[in-house]
PDB file of C-alpha atoms in Angstrom:
ATOM      1  CA  THR M   1     -52.937  20.566  32.902  1.00  0.00           C
ATOM      2  CA  TRP M   2     -54.062  21.892  36.166  1.00  0.00           C
ATOM      3  CA  THR M   3     -57.745  23.419  36.906  1.00  0.00           C
ATOM      4  CA  ALA M   4     -58.651  25.017  40.137  1.00  0.00           C
ATOM      5  CA  THR M   5     -62.371  25.769  40.595  1.00  0.00           C
ATOM      6  CA  ASP M   6     -64.127  27.820  43.299  1.00  0.00           C
ATOM      7  CA  GLU M   7     -67.313  27.428  44.868  1.00  0.00           C
ATOM      8  CA  CYS M   8     -68.989  29.602  42.593  1.00  0.00           C
ATOM      9  CA  GLY M   9     -67.809  28.086  39.492  1.00  0.00           C
ATOM     10  CA  ASN M  10     -64.341  30.551  38.489  1.00  0.00           C
ATOM     11  CA  LYS M  11     -61.836  28.445  37.168  1.00  0.00           C
ATOM     12  CA  ALA M  12     -58.113  29.057  36.451  1.00  0.00           C
ATOM     13  CA  THR M  13     -55.735  26.647  34.720  1.00  0.00           C
ATOM     14  CA  ALA M  14     -52.333  26.818  34.684  1.00  0.00           C
ATOM     15  CA  LEU M  15     -50.281  24.453  32.530  1.00  0.00           C
ATOM     16  CA  GLN M  16     -47.682  22.227  33.553  1.00  0.00           C
ATOM     17  CA  THR M  17     -44.767  20.443  31.077  1.00  0.00           C
ATOM     18  CA  ILE M  18     -42.822  16.733  32.110  1.00  0.00           C
ATOM     19  CA  THR M  19     -40.554  16.172  30.146  1.00  0.00           C
ATOM     20  CA  VAL M  20     -38.967  12.711  29.798  1.00  0.00           C
ATOM     21  CA  ARG M  21     -35.259  12.830  28.977  1.00  0.00           C
ATOM     22  CA  ASP M  22     -33.290   9.437  28.393  1.00  0.00           C
ATOM     23  CA  THR M  23     -30.114  11.318  28.719  1.00  0.00           C
ATOM     24  CA  THR M  24     -28.316   7.751  30.502  1.00  0.00           C
ATOM     25  CA  PRO M  25     -26.180   5.593  28.153  1.00  0.00           C
ATOM     26  CA  PRO M  26     -26.988   2.028  28.413  1.00  0.00           C
ATOM     27  CA  SER M  27     -24.924  -1.355  30.549  1.00  0.00           C
ATOM     28  CA  LEU M  28     -22.270  -2.449  28.441  1.00  0.00           C
ATOM     29  CA  THR M  29     -20.232  -5.657  28.703  1.00  0.00           C
ATOM     30  CA  ALA M  30     -17.405  -7.093  26.568  1.00  0.00           C
ATOM     31  CA  PRO M  31     -16.933 -10.283  26.400  1.00  0.00           C
ATOM     32  CA  THR M  32     -13.509 -11.528  28.113  1.00  0.00           C
ATOM     33  CA  ASP M  33     -10.221 -11.227  27.090  1.00  0.00           C
ATOM     34  CA  LEU M  34      -8.670 -14.116  24.680  1.00  0.00           C
ATOM     35  CA  THR M  35      -5.712 -15.684  24.281  1.00  0.00           C
ATOM     36  CA  LEU M  36      -5.698 -17.790  20.918  1.00  0.00           C
ATOM     37  CA  GLU M  37      -3.299 -20.238  19.384  1.00  0.00           C
ATOM     38  CA  CYS M  38      -1.832 -19.219  15.530  1.00  0.00           C
ATOM     39  CA  PRO M  39      -4.091 -20.152  13.545  1.00  0.00           C
ATOM     40  CA  ALA M  40      -7.115 -18.827  15.015  1.00  0.00           C
ATOM     41  CA  VAL M  41     -10.470 -18.410  14.354  1.00  0.00           C
ATOM     42  CA  THR M  42     -11.149 -14.598  15.675  1.00  0.00           C
ATOM     43  CA  THR M  43     -14.783 -13.828  14.661  1.00  0.00           C
ATOM     44  CA  THR M  44     -17.392 -13.236  16.996  1.00  0.00           C
ATOM     45  CA  ASN M  45     -18.789 -16.259  16.885  1.00  0.00           C
ATOM     46  CA  ALA M  46     -15.450 -17.824  18.363  1.00  0.00           C
ATOM     47  CA  THR M  47     -14.604 -15.244  21.344  1.00  0.00           C
ATOM     48  CA  GLY M  48     -17.420 -13.848  22.091  1.00  0.00           C
ATOM     49  CA  VAL M  49     -20.413 -11.039  21.464  1.00  0.00           C
ATOM     50  CA  ALA M  50     -20.470  -8.082  23.858  1.00  0.00           C
ATOM     51  CA  THR M  51     -24.231  -7.465  26.304  1.00  0.00           C
ATOM     52  CA  ALA M  52     -26.332  -4.289  26.154  1.00  0.00           C
ATOM     53  CA  GLN M  53     -29.031  -3.546  28.440  1.00  0.00           C
ATOM     54  CA  ASP M  54     -30.833   0.354  28.744  1.00  0.00           C
ATOM     55  CA  ASP M  55     -33.925   1.250  30.644  1.00  0.00           C
ATOM     56  CA  CYS M  56     -35.463   3.475  28.729  1.00  0.00           C
ATOM     57  CA  GLY M  57     -35.790   1.509  24.916  1.00  0.00           C
ATOM     58  CA  PHE M  58     -33.589  -0.662  22.598  1.00  0.00           C
ATOM     59  CA  VAL M  59     -29.668  -1.187  22.278  1.00  0.00           C
ATOM     60  CA  THR M  60     -27.497  -1.702  18.582  1.00  0.00           C
ATOM     61  CA  VAL M  61     -24.434  -3.663  19.824  1.00  0.00           C
ATOM     62  CA  SER M  62     -21.601  -3.214  16.940  1.00  0.00           C
ATOM     63  CA  PHE M  63     -17.664  -3.333  17.078  1.00  0.00           C
ATOM     64  CA  SER M  64     -14.549  -1.965  15.154  1.00  0.00           C
ATOM     65  CA  ASP M  65     -11.389  -3.307  15.315  1.00  0.00           C
ATOM     66  CA  SER M  66      -7.474  -2.451  15.166  1.00  0.00           C
ATOM     67  CA  VAL M  67      -5.272  -4.568  14.184  1.00  0.00           C
ATOM     68  CA  THR M  68      -1.192  -4.826  15.237  1.00  0.00           C
ATOM     69  CA  ASN M  69       0.195  -7.947  13.123  1.00  0.00           C
ATOM     70  CA  GLY M  70       3.280  -9.356  14.570  1.00  0.00           C
ATOM     71  CA  PRO M  71       5.445 -12.198  12.978  1.00  0.00           C
ATOM     72  CA  GLY M  72       3.794 -14.703  10.790  1.00  0.00           C
ATOM     73  CA  GLY M  73       0.412 -14.724  11.246  1.00  0.00           C
ATOM     74  CA  THR M  74       0.541 -13.233  15.014  1.00  0.00           C
ATOM     75  CA  LYS M  75      -1.613 -10.255  16.147  1.00  0.00           C
ATOM     76  CA  VAL M  76      -3.298  -8.911  18.617  1.00  0.00           C
ATOM     77  CA  ILE M  77      -7.073  -7.395  17.992  1.00  0.00           C
ATOM     78  CA  SER M  78      -8.446  -4.723  19.939  1.00  0.00           C
ATOM     79  CA  ARG M  79     -12.182  -4.314  19.489  1.00  0.00           C
ATOM     80  CA  MET M  80     -13.760  -1.802  20.449  1.00  0.00           C
ATOM     81  CA  TRP M  81     -17.091  -2.750  21.319  1.00  0.00           C
ATOM     82  CA  THR M  82     -20.235   0.325  21.270  1.00  0.00           C
ATOM     83  CA  ALA M  83     -23.944   0.498  22.645  1.00  0.00           C
ATOM     84  CA  THR M  84     -25.922   2.938  21.565  1.00  0.00           C
ATOM     85  CA  ASP M  85     -29.301   3.478  22.751  1.00  0.00           C
ATOM     86  CA  GLY M  86     -32.606   4.957  20.811  1.00  0.00           C
ATOM     87  CA  CYS M  87     -31.430   8.340  22.209  1.00  0.00           C
ATOM     88  CA  GLY M  88     -28.358   8.401  20.643  1.00  0.00           C
ATOM     89  CA  ASN M  89     -26.413   7.856  23.944  1.00  0.00           C
ATOM     90  CA  VAL M  90     -23.149   5.398  23.707  1.00  0.00           C
ATOM     91  CA  THR M  91     -21.148   3.839  25.957  1.00  0.00           C
ATOM     92  CA  ASN M  92     -17.740   2.238  24.480  1.00  0.00           C
ATOM     93  CA  CYS M  93     -15.665  -0.671  26.257  1.00  0.00           C
ATOM     94  CA  MET M  94     -12.416  -2.835  25.143  1.00  0.00           C
ATOM     95  CA  GLN M  95     -12.081  -7.011  24.127  1.00  0.00           C
ATOM     96  CA  THR M  96      -8.205  -7.346  23.791  1.00  0.00           C
ATOM     97  CA  ILE M  97      -7.522 -11.381  21.457  1.00  0.00           C
ATOM     98  CA  THR M  98      -4.472 -12.140  21.370  1.00  0.00           C
ATOM     99  CA  VAL M  99      -2.877 -14.264  19.078  1.00  0.00           C
ATOM    100  CA  ASN M 100       0.322 -16.000  19.270  1.00  0.00           C
ATOM    101  CA  ASP M 101       2.650 -18.737  17.943  1.00  0.00           C
ATOM    102  CA  THR M 102       4.159 -20.890  20.742  1.00  0.00           C
ATOM    103  CA  LEU M 103       3.948 -23.643  18.935  1.00  0.00           C
ATOM    104  CA  PRO M 104       6.937 -24.856  16.697  1.00  0.00           C
ATOM    105  CA  PRO M 105       6.731 -25.955  13.087  1.00  0.00           C
ATOM    106  CA  SER M 106       6.080 -29.697  12.492  1.00  0.00           C
ATOM    107  CA  LEU M 107      10.004 -31.241  10.479  1.00  0.00           C
ATOM    108  CA  VAL M 108       9.872 -34.666   8.650  1.00  0.00           C
ATOM    109  CA  CYS M 109      13.532 -36.015   7.773  1.00  0.00           C
ATOM    110  CA  PRO M 110      14.766 -37.815   5.084  1.00  0.00           C
ATOM    111  CA  PRO M 111      15.370 -41.042   5.343  1.00  0.00           C
ATOM    112  CA  ASN M 112      18.688 -42.793   6.507  1.00  0.00           C
ATOM    113  CA  ARG M 113      20.942 -43.439   3.501  1.00  0.00           C
ATOM    114  CA  THR M 114      23.076 -45.992   3.316  1.00  0.00           C
ATOM    115  CA  LEU M 115      24.957 -45.471   0.433  1.00  0.00           C
ATOM    116  CA  GLU M 116      28.320 -47.170  -2.140  1.00  0.00           C
ATOM    117  CA  CYS M 117      31.895 -45.402  -1.598  1.00  0.00           C
ATOM    118  CA  PRO M 118      32.330 -43.040  -3.245  1.00  0.00           C
ATOM    119  CA  ALA M 119      28.672 -41.390  -2.864  1.00  0.00           C
ATOM    120  CA  ASP M 120      26.785 -37.453  -3.506  1.00  0.00           C
ATOM    121  CA  THR M 121      26.564 -37.104   0.551  1.00  0.00           C
ATOM    122  CA  SER M 122      24.957 -33.826  -0.512  1.00  0.00           C
ATOM    123  CA  THR M 123      21.314 -33.196  -0.345  1.00  0.00           C
ATOM    124  CA  ASN M 124      20.183 -33.270  -3.988  1.00  0.00           C
ATOM    125  CA  ALA M 125      21.117 -37.412  -3.342  1.00  0.00           C
ATOM    126  CA  THR M 126      20.107 -38.283   0.142  1.00  0.00           C
ATOM    127  CA  GLY M 127      16.934 -35.805   0.564  1.00  0.00           C
ATOM    128  CA  VAL M 128      16.184 -32.533   2.208  1.00  0.00           C
ATOM    129  CA  ALA M 129      13.624 -32.621   4.999  1.00  0.00           C
ATOM    130  CA  THR M 130       9.934 -31.012   4.872  1.00  0.00           C
ATOM    131  CA  SER M 131       8.514 -28.707   7.330  1.00  0.00           C
ATOM    132  CA  THR M 132       4.922 -26.542   8.130  1.00  0.00           C
ATOM    133  CA  ASP M 133       4.006 -24.200  10.176  1.00  0.00           C
ATOM    134  CA  GLY M 134       0.186 -23.165  11.149  1.00  0.00           C
ATOM    135  CA  CYS M 135       1.253 -19.753  10.896  1.00  0.00           C
ATOM    136  CA  GLY M 136       3.626 -18.577   8.763  1.00  0.00           C
ATOM    137  CA  SER M 137       6.558 -19.878   6.645  1.00  0.00           C
ATOM    138  CA  VAL M 138       9.789 -21.957   7.811  1.00  0.00           C
ATOM    139  CA  LEU M 139      12.890 -21.784   7.647  1.00  0.00           C
ATOM    140  CA  VAL M 140      14.885 -25.130   6.771  1.00  0.00           C
ATOM    141  CA  SER M 141      18.397 -25.360   6.809  1.00  0.00           C
ATOM    142  CA  TYR M 142      21.243 -28.443   8.094  1.00  0.00           C
ATOM    143  CA  SER M 143      24.575 -28.669  10.072  1.00  0.00           C
ATOM    144  CA  ASP M 144      26.798 -32.358   9.687  1.00  0.00           C
ATOM    145  CA  SER M 145      28.740 -33.688  11.541  1.00  0.00           C
ATOM    146  CA  VAL M 146      31.251 -36.360  10.423  1.00  0.00           C
ATOM    147  CA  SER M 147      33.355 -39.482  11.666  1.00  0.00           C
ATOM    148  CA  ASN M 148      35.307 -40.895   9.812  1.00  0.00           C
ATOM    149  CA  GLY M 149      36.277 -44.188   8.683  1.00  0.00           C
ATOM    150  CA  CYS M 150      38.747 -46.376   6.886  1.00  0.00           C
ATOM    151  CA  GLY M 151      39.468 -44.888   3.763  1.00  0.00           C
ATOM    152  CA  ALA M 152      36.948 -42.501   2.283  1.00  0.00           C
ATOM    153  CA  THR M 153      33.764 -44.428   4.332  1.00  0.00           C
ATOM    154  CA  THR M 154      31.985 -41.791   6.918  1.00  0.00           C
ATOM    155  CA  VAL M 155      28.974 -41.123   8.684  1.00  0.00           C
ATOM    156  CA  ILE M 156      26.831 -38.142   8.680  1.00  0.00           C
ATOM    157  CA  LEU M 157      24.898 -37.354  11.341  1.00  0.00           C
ATOM    158  CA  ARG M 158      22.483 -35.241   9.341  1.00  0.00           C
ATOM    159  CA  THR M 159      21.109 -32.668  11.839  1.00  0.00           C
ATOM    160  CA  TRP M 160      17.755 -30.743  10.159  1.00  0.00           C
ATOM    161  CA  SER M 161      16.474 -27.758  11.517  1.00  0.00           C
ATOM    162  CA  ALA M 162      13.302 -25.878  10.977  1.00  0.00           C
ATOM    163  CA  MET M 163      12.271 -22.416  12.296  1.00  0.00           C
ATOM    164  CA  ASP M 164       9.308 -20.763  12.215  1.00  0.00           C
ATOM    165  CA  GLU M 165       8.655 -17.286  11.865  1.00  0.00           C
ATOM    166  CA  SER M 166       8.152 -16.519  15.673  1.00  0.00           C
ATOM    167  CA  GLY M 167      11.521 -18.253  16.419  1.00  0.00           C
ATOM    168  CA  ASN M 168       9.949 -22.159  16.993  1.00  0.00           C
ATOM    169  CA  THR M 169      12.148 -24.788  16.593  1.00  0.00           C
ATOM    170  CA  THR M 170      12.883 -28.484  16.071  1.00  0.00           C
ATOM    171  CA  ASN M 171      15.000 -30.617  15.013  1.00  0.00           C
ATOM    172  CA  CYS M 172      15.529 -34.321  13.450  1.00  0.00           C
ATOM    173  CA  VAL M 173      18.608 -35.824  12.780  1.00  0.00           C
ATOM    174  CA  GLN M 174      18.993 -37.893   9.317  1.00  0.00           C
ATOM    175  CA  MET M 175      22.079 -40.810   9.256  1.00  0.00           C
ATOM    176  CA  ILE M 176      24.229 -41.460   6.298  1.00  0.00           C
ATOM    177  CA  THR M 177      26.640 -43.979   6.193  1.00  0.00           C
ATOM    178  CA  VAL M 178      29.044 -44.067   2.946  1.00  0.00           C
ATOM    179  CA  HIS M 179      31.063 -48.127   3.352  1.00  0.00           C
ATOM    180  CA  ASP M 180      33.235 -49.865   1.636  1.00  0.00           C
ATOM    181  CA  THR M 181      31.837 -53.013   0.570  1.00  0.00           C
ATOM    182  CA  THR M 182      33.453 -53.027  -3.245  1.00  0.00           C
ATOM    183  CA  ARG M 183      37.030 -55.802  -3.569  1.00  0.00           C
ATOM    184  CA  PRO M 184      39.846 -53.295  -5.333  1.00  0.00           C
ATOM    185  CA  SER M 185      40.564 -53.996  -9.043  1.00  0.00           C
ATOM    186  CA  LEU M 186      43.772 -56.363  -9.250  1.00  0.00           C
ATOM    187  CA  VAL M 187      45.485 -56.922 -12.006  1.00  0.00           C
ATOM    188  CA  CYS M 188      48.159 -59.248 -11.948  1.00  0.00           C
ATOM    189  CA  PRO M 189      51.180 -59.049 -13.988  1.00  0.00           C
ATOM    190  CA  PRO M 190      51.398 -61.526 -16.660  1.00  0.00           C
ATOM    191  CA  ASN M 191      52.751 -65.229 -15.789  1.00  0.00           C
ATOM    192  CA  LEU M 192      56.862 -65.348 -17.359  1.00  0.00           C
TER     193      LEU M 192
END
């Protein structure tokens, strides 16, 4: 309220209204974009938290995720950070978290085998490779390379292969040897 007073004591007043508004959104800085190896922890404790400031009061920071899933446990997370001040002004920024699978699965071959001829060389008799992957399922397969010897003896190089859902592969080789150490049976004709 402004007041003007002359020398005779006459007064006049006028009212001035001053409004302080907050129309400026808060500043917001998102954590850096990340590329992580599967399996990965993607919580904010591991990937960071956005920071915000406002010249006029408190700021609330929140986020929401939009997830695009890939093969296995791979994915891309688009994390939208939002800062809202006390007057409802809003600032957004994006953090991208990419979870890749570049590591091959583990693969353990069955032990090498030495069998007596005749022998069952199927996987039921000689064992099956085992595989695990931190990011999804694994397909295990094998192929044989056979070197025949005398009679029914043979050496089989069984190559086991494990492939995960992202196409990463691991190989190992099992050697199966079929030998013949048993003498043949012999029946002589009777003495005459």
